[in-house]
Amino acid sequence: MLPPAPDLVRHLAAWLPRQRWFGGKDGPIDDLAIAAATELHPGDPALHHLVVDVRQNSGTDHYQILLGVRRDLPDRLRYAEIGAPTGEDGAKVRLYDATHDPDLTRILLDGLAREASAGPLRFHRAGGAPIRTDLASLPITSEQSNTSLLFGDAYICKLFRRLSKGVNLDLEVNLALTRGGCPHAPAVLGWFDLDPGALAGGTGEPITLGLLSDYLHTGADGWSLAIASVRDWYAHTPAPGDGEWAELDASAAGGDFAAEAERLGAATAAVHRALADAFGVTTLPAAEVRSMAARMNAELTGTCRAVPRLAPHAKALTAAFLDLAAQAEPLPVQRVHGDYHLGQALRTETGWTLLDFEGEPARTPAERRAPAHPLRDVAGMLRSFEYAARFLIAGAGTAPTESGPWLETRAHAWAARNRAAFCRGYAAAGGPDPAAHAALIRAFEFEKAVYEVRYEARNRPAWLPVPLTSLAHLTA
């Protein structure tokens, strides 16, 4: 039932830029081609697995699409429609994103349970555990660079949309943590991948397409919990006579997050120890630390050109990178999370669990896999507290009913309290104390802020005021 290739390409090229997980929203698509197509289920509905090559800005990215095809699209799937071209038999067909169709996503569970193969696709189970195939799926609608499917209250399946060569870091790291018995990461149950030979010029390891893990159904993500705390703090009214100090005491609000932030810091240190055990620790020479600081500054220069609104902060950011270079000494480095923020942590009834070890979406695979000092993750979480504190007043979320200078005062107070609590928990649990590495943590945090500015400008322009507003405070 598939339409001729030119029609399919035309509809996909119009649909792709509207997807949250599409990484090229800053420019037009120069060319789109079907790199690999595999039929996973014939009939009506049919399921086709596609890898499409998208060429933009002199580079090519591979994207994974689960394409559903029906003669008639039910109302419940209309929102997922890609297009309605004419099929090869001359009749109209409806193309849609099959991740929204539980009738078709069960095929993924069945493939994992049977350790099946379909053309260049291979399905794998981890540890021999049985996998249920009778569960309906529901796509998670939160802000993500990939697509996650919930299967009942048992499993979560992460589909990697923008594909990288070889084994995906999220699978590699989570599988190592599962085998090491780390209690702060969800257990891996299975995965599926693509023979690299299916792509033109492809060689090396299989390309990871999806990862099935235990679903922690009692969990709440750290971002939602933090935003609830911030909202409660903004709504808090000091008692008459409390004075200006009341605007600085973020513990006074009912939804204080500091105790959870401290526990999250301890869980982060435990995961860093587990990663060191699984992948080892090496030493980065002082000369390489100076080179790292130079790369940070070069990235700042490039980002200022791409996003001129960052330029007013460039002098202070450069000073932090130069300070790191001036104090350079050998650093222990290891595998880290790589894209650590409140949305990557889940609070369950048994404690904090860390998610999504894929690394920063805008980094190259080599950059994501490179060992780093653990404080790079700490800096990412400190940035996330800044995000949460200012999210509601920067226009990205539902703003408070009042505004004024006191909002920035309260934002600073909330962020400072929770940053300190997180660092306290991290150091107490055996992680390197951020207070003893001031130049390093500051450089890492500013590097992350530069990355955020570039990422938001490219992927979520409406969020750009969030990192810029916090930078205005941090560089003051």
CSV table of C-alpha atoms in Angstrom, one decimal:
chain,number,residue,atom,x,y,z
A,1,MET,CA,0.0,0.0,0.0
A,2,LEU,CA,3.0,2.4,0.2
A,3,PRO,CA,2.8,5.3,-2.3
A,4,PRO,CA,5.5,5.8,-4.9
A,5,ALA,CA,8.8,7.0,-3.3
A,6,PRO,CA,8.6,10.6,-4.5
A,7,ASP,CA,5.2,11.1,-2.9
A,8,LEU,CA,6.3,9.4,0.3
A,9,VAL,CA,9.4,11.6,0.5
A,10,ARG,CA,7.4,14.8,-0.2
A,11,HIS,CA,5.0,14.0,2.7
A,12,LEU,CA,7.8,13.1,5.1
A,13,ALA,CA,9.7,16.3,4.2
A,14,ALA,CA,6.6,18.4,5.1
A,15,TRP,CA,5.9,16.4,8.3
A,16,LEU,CA,9.4,16.0,9.8
A,17,PRO,CA,10.2,19.6,10.7
A,18,ARG,CA,7.0,19.8,12.8
A,19,GLN,CA,8.2,17.0,15.1
A,20,ARG,CA,9.6,17.8,18.6
A,21,TRP,CA,12.5,15.4,18.1
A,22,PHE,CA,13.6,16.8,14.7
A,23,GLY,CA,17.0,18.4,15.2
A,24,GLY,CA,17.1,20.8,12.2
A,25,LYS,CA,14.5,23.4,12.9
A,26,ASP,CA,17.0,26.2,12.3
A,27,GLY,CA,17.0,25.7,8.5
A,28,PRO,CA,15.3,24.1,5.5
A,29,ILE,CA,15.7,20.5,4.5
A,30,ASP,CA,18.0,20.4,1.5
A,31,ASP,CA,17.3,16.8,0.6
A,32,LEU,CA,15.4,13.8,2.0
A,33,ALA,CA,15.8,10.2,0.9
A,34,ILE,CA,14.7,6.8,2.1
A,35,ALA,CA,17.8,5.1,3.3
A,36,ALA,CA,16.2,1.8,4.5
A,37,ALA,CA,12.7,0.4,4.4
A,38,THR,CA,11.5,-2.8,6.2
A,39,GLU,CA,8.0,-4.1,6.3
A,40,LEU,CA,7.3,-5.3,9.8
A,41,HIS,CA,3.6,-6.1,9.4
A,42,PRO,CA,1.7,-6.5,6.1
A,43,GLY,CA,-2.0,-5.8,5.5
A,44,ASP,CA,-4.3,-3.0,6.7
A,45,PRO,CA,-3.0,-1.6,9.0
A,46,ALA,CA,0.6,-2.1,7.8
A,47,LEU,CA,3.7,-1.2,9.6
A,48,HIS,CA,6.9,-0.2,7.9
A,49,HIS,CA,10.2,0.7,9.5
A,50,LEU,CA,12.0,3.5,7.8
A,51,VAL,CA,15.4,5.2,8.1
A,52,VAL,CA,15.4,8.5,6.2
A,53,ASP,CA,18.5,10.5,5.3
A,54,VAL,CA,18.0,14.3,5.9
A,55,ARG,CA,20.6,16.6,4.4
A,56,GLN,CA,20.9,20.0,6.0
A,57,ASN,CA,23.7,22.6,6.2
A,58,SER,CA,26.2,20.3,4.4
A,59,GLY,CA,25.5,17.4,6.8
A,60,THR,CA,23.3,14.3,6.8
A,61,ASP,CA,21.3,12.9,9.7
A,62,HIS,CA,19.6,9.5,9.9
A,63,TYR,CA,16.1,9.5,11.4
A,64,GLN,CA,14.0,6.5,12.4
A,65,ILE,CA,10.3,6.5,11.6
A,66,LEU,CA,7.6,3.9,12.3
A,67,LEU,CA,5.2,4.4,9.4
A,68,GLY,CA,1.7,3.2,9.7
A,69,VAL,CA,-0.4,2.7,6.6
A,70,ARG,CA,-4.3,2.4,6.5
A,71,ARG,CA,-7.0,2.8,3.9
A,72,ASP,CA,-9.1,4.6,6.4
A,73,LEU,CA,-7.6,6.4,9.4
A,74,PRO,CA,-9.7,6.2,12.6
A,75,ASP,CA,-10.5,9.5,14.4
A,76,ARG,CA,-8.3,8.5,17.3
A,77,LEU,CA,-5.3,8.6,15.0
A,78,ARG,CA,-6.1,11.6,12.9
A,79,TYR,CA,-3.7,13.8,14.9
A,80,ALA,CA,-0.8,11.5,14.0
A,81,GLU,CA,-1.4,11.7,10.2
A,82,ILE,CA,1.5,12.4,7.9
A,83,GLY,CA,-0.3,12.5,4.6
A,84,ALA,CA,-2.9,10.9,2.3
A,85,PRO,CA,-1.1,10.2,-1.0
A,86,THR,CA,-2.2,7.8,-3.7
A,87,GLY,CA,-0.9,4.2,-3.3
A,88,GLU,CA,0.7,2.1,-5.9
A,89,ASP,CA,-2.7,0.6,-6.7
A,90,GLY,CA,-4.2,4.0,-7.4
A,91,ALA,CA,-6.3,4.2,-4.2
A,92,LYS,CA,-5.8,6.8,-1.5
A,93,VAL,CA,-3.8,5.6,1.6
A,94,ARG,CA,-3.3,7.3,5.0
A,95,LEU,CA,0.2,7.5,6.3
A,96,TYR,CA,0.7,8.2,10.0
A,97,ASP,CA,3.2,8.0,12.8
A,98,ALA,CA,2.6,4.4,14.1
A,99,THR,CA,4.1,5.2,17.5
A,100,HIS,CA,0.6,6.4,18.3
A,101,ASP,CA,-1.1,3.2,17.3
A,102,PRO,CA,-1.2,0.4,19.9
A,103,ASP,CA,-2.4,-2.1,17.3
A,104,LEU,CA,1.1,-1.8,15.6
A,105,THR,CA,3.4,-1.0,18.5
A,106,ARG,CA,2.7,-4.5,20.0
A,107,ILE,CA,4.7,-5.8,17.1
A,108,LEU,CA,7.8,-4.4,18.8
A,109,LEU,CA,7.0,-6.3,22.0
A,110,ASP,CA,6.4,-9.5,20.0
A,111,GLY,CA,9.7,-9.1,18.2
A,112,LEU,CA,11.6,-8.6,21.5
A,113,ALA,CA,9.9,-11.5,23.2
A,114,ARG,CA,10.7,-13.9,20.3
A,115,GLU,CA,14.2,-12.3,19.6
A,116,ALA,CA,13.0,-12.1,16.0
A,117,SER,CA,14.6,-10.6,12.9
A,118,ALA,CA,13.0,-8.8,10.0
A,119,GLY,CA,15.3,-7.9,7.1
A,120,PRO,CA,18.2,-5.9,8.6
A,121,LEU,CA,16.4,-5.5,12.0
A,122,ARG,CA,17.3,-7.7,15.0
A,123,PHE,CA,15.5,-7.9,18.3
A,124,HIS,CA,17.2,-8.9,21.5
A,125,ARG,CA,16.2,-9.8,25.1
A,126,ALA,CA,18.4,-9.1,28.1
A,127,GLY,CA,19.0,-11.7,30.7
A,128,GLY,CA,16.4,-14.1,29.4
A,129,ALA,CA,13.5,-12.5,31.2
A,130,PRO,CA,10.1,-13.1,29.6
A,131,ILE,CA,8.4,-10.1,27.9
A,132,ARG,CA,4.7,-9.7,27.8
A,133,THR,CA,3.2,-9.0,24.4
A,134,ASP,CA,-0.4,-8.3,25.4
A,135,LEU,CA,0.1,-4.7,26.6
A,136,ALA,CA,-1.2,-1.6,24.8
A,137,SER,CA,1.1,1.4,24.4
A,138,LEU,CA,0.8,5.1,25.1
A,139,PRO,CA,3.3,7.6,23.8
A,140,ILE,CA,4.7,10.0,26.3
A,141,THR,CA,3.9,13.6,25.2
A,142,SER,CA,6.5,15.4,27.3
A,143,GLU,CA,9.4,17.4,25.8
A,144,GLN,CA,11.9,14.7,24.5
A,145,SER,CA,14.5,14.4,21.8
A,146,ASN,CA,13.2,10.8,21.2
A,147,THR,CA,9.9,9.0,21.5
A,148,SER,CA,9.0,6.9,24.5
A,149,LEU,CA,6.2,4.4,24.7
A,150,LEU,CA,4.5,3.2,27.9
A,151,PHE,CA,3.3,-0.4,27.7
A,152,GLY,CA,0.7,-0.7,30.4
A,153,ASP,CA,2.4,-0.1,33.8
A,154,ALA,CA,5.2,-2.6,33.0
A,155,TYR,CA,7.6,-1.3,30.3
A,156,ILE,CA,8.9,1.8,28.7
A,157,CYS,CA,10.3,1.6,25.2
A,158,LYS,CA,12.6,4.4,24.1
A,159,LEU,CA,12.8,4.8,20.3
A,160,PHE,CA,15.9,6.7,19.2
A,161,ARG,CA,14.7,9.1,16.5
A,162,ARG,CA,18.0,10.7,15.4
A,163,LEU,CA,20.2,7.7,15.0
A,164,SER,CA,23.9,7.5,15.7
A,165,LYS,CA,26.5,5.0,14.5
A,166,GLY,CA,26.9,1.8,16.5
A,167,VAL,CA,25.6,1.0,19.9
A,168,ASN,CA,23.7,3.9,21.5
A,169,LEU,CA,25.2,5.2,24.7
A,170,ASP,CA,21.8,4.9,26.5
A,171,LEU,CA,21.8,1.1,25.9
A,172,GLU,CA,25.5,0.7,26.5
A,173,VAL,CA,25.5,2.5,29.9
A,174,ASN,CA,22.1,1.2,31.1
A,175,LEU,CA,23.0,-2.4,30.2
A,176,ALA,CA,26.3,-2.0,32.2
A,177,LEU,CA,24.5,-0.6,35.2
A,178,THR,CA,21.8,-3.3,35.0
A,179,ARG,CA,24.5,-6.0,35.0
A,180,GLY,CA,26.3,-4.3,37.9
A,181,GLY,CA,23.1,-4.2,40.0
A,182,CYS,CA,23.0,-0.4,40.3
A,183,PRO,CA,19.7,0.5,42.1
A,184,HIS,CA,19.5,4.0,40.7
A,185,ALA,CA,18.9,3.0,37.0
A,186,PRO,CA,16.0,1.1,35.4
A,187,ALA,CA,16.7,-2.5,34.4
A,188,VAL,CA,17.1,-3.1,30.7
A,189,LEU,CA,14.8,-5.9,29.3
A,190,GLY,CA,15.7,-5.8,25.6
A,191,TRP,CA,16.6,-3.7,22.6
A,192,PHE,CA,16.5,-3.8,18.8
A,193,ASP,CA,19.0,-2.6,16.2
A,194,LEU,CA,19.8,-2.3,12.6
A,195,ASP,CA,22.5,-3.9,10.5
A,196,PRO,CA,24.7,-1.0,9.5
A,197,GLY,CA,25.1,-2.6,6.0
A,198,ALA,CA,21.5,-1.6,5.4
A,199,LEU,CA,22.7,2.0,5.0
A,200,ALA,CA,24.9,3.2,2.2
A,201,GLY,CA,28.5,2.8,3.2
A,202,GLY,CA,27.5,1.5,6.6
A,203,THR,CA,30.0,-0.6,8.6
A,204,GLY,CA,30.8,-1.4,12.1
A,205,GLU,CA,28.5,-2.2,15.1
A,206,PRO,CA,24.7,-2.6,14.8
A,207,ILE,CA,22.8,0.7,15.0
A,208,THR,CA,20.6,0.9,18.2
A,209,LEU,CA,17.0,1.7,17.3
A,210,GLY,CA,15.1,1.1,20.6
A,211,LEU,CA,15.5,0.2,24.2
A,212,LEU,CA,13.0,-1.6,26.5
A,213,SER,CA,13.2,-1.1,30.3
A,214,ASP,CA,11.2,-1.6,33.4
A,215,TYR,CA,8.7,1.2,33.8
A,216,LEU,CA,8.8,2.8,37.3
A,217,HIS,CA,5.1,3.6,37.4
A,218,THR,CA,5.2,5.1,40.9
A,219,GLY,CA,7.8,7.7,39.9
A,220,ALA,CA,7.5,11.4,39.4
A,221,ASP,CA,10.1,13.2,37.3
A,222,GLY,CA,12.4,15.7,39.1
A,223,TRP,CA,11.4,18.6,36.7
A,224,SER,CA,7.7,18.3,37.6
A,225,LEU,CA,8.5,18.2,41.3
A,226,ALA,CA,10.8,21.1,41.1
A,227,ILE,CA,8.4,23.3,39.1
A,228,ALA,CA,5.6,22.5,41.6
A,229,SER,CA,8.0,23.7,44.4
A,230,VAL,CA,8.8,26.9,42.5
A,231,ARG,CA,5.2,27.6,41.8
A,232,ASP,CA,4.4,27.1,45.5
A,233,TRP,CA,7.3,29.4,46.5
A,234,TYR,CA,6.1,32.2,44.1
A,235,ALA,CA,2.6,31.9,45.6
A,236,HIS,CA,3.8,32.1,49.2
A,237,THR,CA,2.9,35.2,51.0
A,238,PRO,CA,5.1,36.2,53.9
A,239,ALA,CA,3.5,37.1,57.1
A,240,PRO,CA,3.0,40.8,57.9
A,241,GLY,CA,6.2,42.2,59.5
A,242,ASP,CA,8.5,39.5,58.2
A,243,GLY,CA,10.4,42.0,56.2
A,244,GLU,CA,12.5,41.7,53.0
A,245,TRP,CA,14.4,38.6,54.3
A,246,ALA,CA,11.2,36.6,53.8
A,247,GLU,CA,11.7,36.9,50.0
A,248,LEU,CA,15.1,35.1,50.4
A,249,ASP,CA,13.9,32.2,52.6
A,250,ALA,CA,12.8,29.6,50.1
A,251,SER,CA,12.3,27.0,52.9
A,252,ALA,CA,9.2,29.0,54.0
A,253,ALA,CA,7.0,27.7,51.2
A,254,GLY,CA,5.1,24.4,51.7
A,255,GLY,CA,6.6,22.7,48.7
A,256,ASP,CA,10.3,23.0,49.7
A,257,PHE,CA,12.4,20.8,47.4
A,258,ALA,CA,15.8,21.0,49.2
A,259,ALA,CA,15.6,17.6,51.0
A,260,GLU,CA,14.9,15.9,47.7
A,261,ALA,CA,17.7,17.8,46.0
A,262,GLU,CA,20.1,16.5,48.7
A,263,ARG,CA,18.9,12.9,48.2
A,264,LEU,CA,19.3,13.4,44.4
A,265,GLY,CA,22.8,14.5,45.0
A,266,ALA,CA,23.6,11.3,46.9
A,267,ALA,CA,22.0,9.1,44.2
A,268,THR,CA,24.1,10.9,41.6
A,269,ALA,CA,27.3,10.2,43.4
A,270,ALA,CA,26.3,6.5,43.7
A,271,VAL,CA,25.7,6.3,39.9
A,272,HIS,CA,29.0,7.9,39.3
A,273,ARG,CA,30.7,5.2,41.4
A,274,ALA,CA,28.9,2.5,39.5
A,275,LEU,CA,29.9,4.0,36.2
A,276,ALA,CA,33.6,4.2,37.3
A,277,ASP,CA,33.4,0.5,38.3
A,278,ALA,CA,31.8,-0.5,35.0
A,279,PHE,CA,34.0,1.5,32.6
A,280,GLY,CA,37.1,2.5,34.6
A,281,VAL,CA,38.8,5.8,35.4
A,282,THR,CA,41.6,7.5,33.5
A,283,THR,CA,43.6,10.7,33.9
A,284,LEU,CA,43.3,13.8,31.7
A,285,PRO,CA,46.7,15.5,31.6
A,286,ALA,CA,46.9,19.3,32.4
A,287,ALA,CA,47.6,20.1,28.8
A,288,GLU,CA,44.4,18.4,27.8
A,289,VAL,CA,42.5,20.4,30.4
A,290,ARG,CA,43.9,23.6,28.9
A,291,SER,CA,42.8,22.3,25.4
A,292,MET,CA,39.3,21.6,26.9
A,293,ALA,CA,39.1,25.2,28.2
A,294,ALA,CA,40.1,26.5,24.7
A,295,ARG,CA,37.4,24.4,23.1
A,296,MET,CA,34.8,25.8,25.5
A,297,ASN,CA,35.9,29.3,24.5
A,298,ALA,CA,35.8,28.4,20.8
A,299,GLU,CA,32.2,27.1,21.2
A,300,LEU,CA,31.3,30.3,22.9
A,301,THR,CA,32.6,32.3,20.0
A,302,GLY,CA,30.6,30.2,17.5
A,303,THR,CA,27.4,30.4,19.5
A,304,CYS,CA,27.7,34.2,19.9
A,305,ARG,CA,27.8,34.4,16.1
A,306,ALA,CA,24.8,32.1,15.7
A,307,VAL,CA,22.8,33.6,18.6
A,308,PRO,CA,23.8,37.3,19.0
A,309,ARG,CA,21.7,37.6,22.2
A,310,LEU,CA,24.5,35.6,24.0
A,311,ALA,CA,27.2,38.2,23.2
A,312,PRO,CA,26.6,40.5,26.2
A,313,HIS,CA,27.7,37.6,28.5
A,314,ALA,CA,30.7,36.6,26.5
A,315,LYS,CA,33.3,38.5,28.5
A,316,ALA,CA,32.3,36.9,31.8
A,317,LEU,CA,32.1,33.5,30.2
A,318,THR,CA,35.5,33.8,28.6
A,319,ALA,CA,37.0,34.8,31.9
A,320,ALA,CA,35.8,31.6,33.5
A,321,PHE,CA,37.3,29.5,30.7
A,322,LEU,CA,40.6,31.3,31.0
A,323,ASP,CA,40.6,30.8,34.8
A,324,LEU,CA,40.2,27.1,34.3
A,325,ALA,CA,43.1,27.0,31.9
A,326,ALA,CA,45.3,29.0,34.3
A,327,GLN,CA,44.6,26.5,37.1
A,328,ALA,CA,44.8,23.4,34.9
A,329,GLU,CA,46.0,20.2,36.6
A,330,PRO,CA,45.5,16.5,35.8
A,331,LEU,CA,41.9,15.5,36.2
A,332,PRO,CA,40.4,12.0,36.8
A,333,VAL,CA,37.8,11.3,34.0
A,334,GLN,CA,35.2,8.5,33.5
A,335,ARG,CA,32.0,7.8,31.8
A,336,VAL,CA,29.3,10.2,33.0
A,337,HIS,CA,25.6,10.8,32.3
A,338,GLY,CA,26.4,13.6,29.8
A,339,ASP,CA,23.0,15.3,29.6
A,340,TYR,CA,22.0,15.5,33.3
A,341,HIS,CA,19.1,17.6,34.4
A,342,LEU,CA,16.0,17.4,36.5
A,343,GLY,CA,14.0,15.8,33.7
A,344,GLN,CA,16.5,12.9,33.7
A,345,ALA,CA,15.7,11.9,37.3
A,346,LEU,CA,12.7,10.0,38.6
A,347,ARG,CA,11.6,10.0,42.2
A,348,THR,CA,10.1,6.6,43.1
A,349,GLU,CA,8.9,5.2,46.3
A,350,THR,CA,12.3,3.7,46.9
A,351,GLY,CA,14.4,6.7,45.9
A,352,TRP,CA,15.8,8.5,42.9
A,353,THR,CA,16.5,6.8,39.5
A,354,LEU,CA,18.5,8.3,36.7
A,355,LEU,CA,17.4,8.0,33.1
A,356,ASP,CA,18.5,8.7,29.6
A,357,PHE,CA,22.3,8.2,29.4
A,358,GLU,CA,22.4,9.1,25.7
A,359,GLY,CA,24.3,12.4,26.2
A,360,GLU,CA,23.5,15.8,24.8
A,361,PRO,CA,21.5,15.6,21.6
A,362,ALA,CA,23.5,18.3,19.8
A,363,ARG,CA,26.9,16.6,20.5
A,364,THR,CA,28.6,14.2,18.1
A,365,PRO,CA,28.7,10.5,19.2
A,366,ALA,CA,32.4,10.8,19.9
A,367,GLU,CA,31.8,13.8,22.2
A,368,ARG,CA,29.1,11.9,24.0
A,369,ARG,CA,31.2,8.9,24.6
A,370,ALA,CA,34.3,10.7,25.7
A,371,PRO,CA,35.2,10.4,29.5
A,372,ALA,CA,34.6,13.5,31.6
A,373,HIS,CA,35.1,14.7,35.1
A,374,PRO,CA,32.0,13.8,37.2
A,375,LEU,CA,31.4,17.5,38.0
A,376,ARG,CA,30.3,18.0,34.5
A,377,ASP,CA,27.1,16.2,35.4
A,378,VAL,CA,26.9,18.2,38.6
A,379,ALA,CA,27.1,21.4,36.6
A,380,GLY,CA,24.3,20.1,34.4
A,381,MET,CA,22.1,19.7,37.4
A,382,LEU,CA,23.0,23.1,38.8
A,383,ARG,CA,21.9,24.6,35.4
A,384,SER,CA,18.7,22.7,35.7
A,385,PHE,CA,17.9,24.3,39.1
A,386,GLU,CA,18.5,27.6,37.4
A,387,TYR,CA,16.1,26.6,34.6
A,388,ALA,CA,13.4,25.5,37.1
A,389,ALA,CA,13.7,28.7,39.1
A,390,ARG,CA,13.1,31.0,36.1
A,391,PHE,CA,11.0,28.8,33.8
A,392,LEU,CA,7.8,30.4,35.0
A,393,ILE,CA,9.0,34.0,34.7
A,394,ALA,CA,10.8,33.7,31.4
A,395,GLY,CA,7.7,33.1,29.3
A,396,ALA,CA,8.2,29.4,28.8
A,397,GLY,CA,5.6,28.2,31.3
A,398,THR,CA,2.4,29.4,32.9
A,399,ALA,CA,3.6,32.7,34.4
A,400,PRO,CA,2.7,33.7,38.0
A,401,THR,CA,-0.3,36.0,38.4
A,402,GLU,CA,2.1,38.9,39.6
A,403,SER,CA,5.4,40.1,38.3
A,404,GLY,CA,8.1,42.4,39.4
A,405,PRO,CA,11.7,42.5,40.7
A,406,TRP,CA,10.7,40.3,43.7
A,407,LEU,CA,10.2,37.4,41.2
A,408,GLU,CA,13.9,37.4,40.3
A,409,THR,CA,14.8,37.7,44.0
A,410,ARG,CA,12.7,34.6,44.7
A,411,ALA,CA,14.1,32.7,41.7
A,412,HIS,CA,17.6,33.3,42.9
A,413,ALA,CA,16.7,32.2,46.5
A,414,TRP,CA,15.1,29.0,45.3
A,415,ALA,CA,17.9,28.1,42.9
A,416,ALA,CA,20.6,28.9,45.5
A,417,ARG,CA,18.9,26.8,48.2
A,418,ASN,CA,18.5,23.7,46.0
A,419,ARG,CA,21.9,24.0,44.4
A,420,ALA,CA,23.5,24.0,47.8
A,421,ALA,CA,21.4,21.0,48.9
A,422,PHE,CA,22.3,19.0,45.8
A,423,CYS,CA,26.0,19.7,46.2
A,424,ARG,CA,25.9,18.9,49.9
A,425,GLY,CA,24.3,15.5,49.2
A,426,TYR,CA,26.7,14.7,46.4
A,427,ALA,CA,29.8,15.5,48.4
A,428,ALA,CA,28.5,13.7,51.5
A,429,ALA,CA,27.9,10.5,49.4
A,430,GLY,CA,31.5,10.5,48.2
A,431,GLY,CA,31.4,12.6,45.1
A,432,PRO,CA,34.1,15.3,44.5
A,433,ASP,CA,33.1,18.3,46.5
A,434,PRO,CA,32.0,21.1,44.1
A,435,ALA,CA,33.1,23.7,46.6
A,436,ALA,CA,36.7,22.4,46.4
A,437,HIS,CA,36.7,22.7,42.6
A,438,ALA,CA,35.3,26.2,42.1
A,439,ALA,CA,37.0,27.0,38.8
A,440,LEU,CA,36.2,23.6,37.3
A,441,ILE,CA,32.5,23.6,38.2
A,442,ARG,CA,32.1,27.2,37.1
A,443,ALA,CA,33.6,26.5,33.7
A,444,PHE,CA,31.5,23.4,33.3
A,445,GLU,CA,28.3,25.3,34.2
A,446,PHE,CA,29.1,28.1,31.8
A,447,GLU,CA,29.9,25.6,29.1
A,448,LYS,CA,26.5,24.0,29.7
A,449,ALA,CA,24.8,27.4,29.5
A,450,VAL,CA,26.4,28.1,26.1
A,451,TYR,CA,25.2,24.7,24.9
A,452,GLU,CA,21.7,25.5,26.2
A,453,VAL,CA,21.5,28.7,24.3
A,454,ARG,CA,22.5,27.1,21.0
A,455,TYR,CA,20.2,24.1,21.6
A,456,GLU,CA,17.1,26.3,22.5
A,457,ALA,CA,17.7,28.6,19.5
A,458,ARG,CA,17.8,25.6,17.2
A,459,ASN,CA,15.1,23.4,18.7
A,460,ARG,CA,12.9,25.4,21.1
A,461,PRO,CA,13.1,29.2,20.4
A,462,ALA,CA,10.4,30.0,22.8
A,463,TRP,CA,12.6,28.6,25.6
A,464,LEU,CA,15.7,30.8,24.7
A,465,PRO,CA,14.9,33.4,27.4
A,466,VAL,CA,15.3,30.7,30.1
A,467,PRO,CA,19.1,30.2,29.8
A,468,LEU,CA,19.7,33.9,28.9
A,469,THR,CA,17.8,35.1,32.0
A,470,SER,CA,19.8,32.9,34.3
A,471,LEU,CA,23.1,33.8,32.7
A,472,ALA,CA,22.3,37.5,33.3
A,473,HIS,CA,22.3,36.7,37.0
A,474,LEU,CA,25.2,34.2,37.1
A,475,THR,CA,27.6,36.5,35.1
A,476,ALA,CA,26.7,39.7,37.0
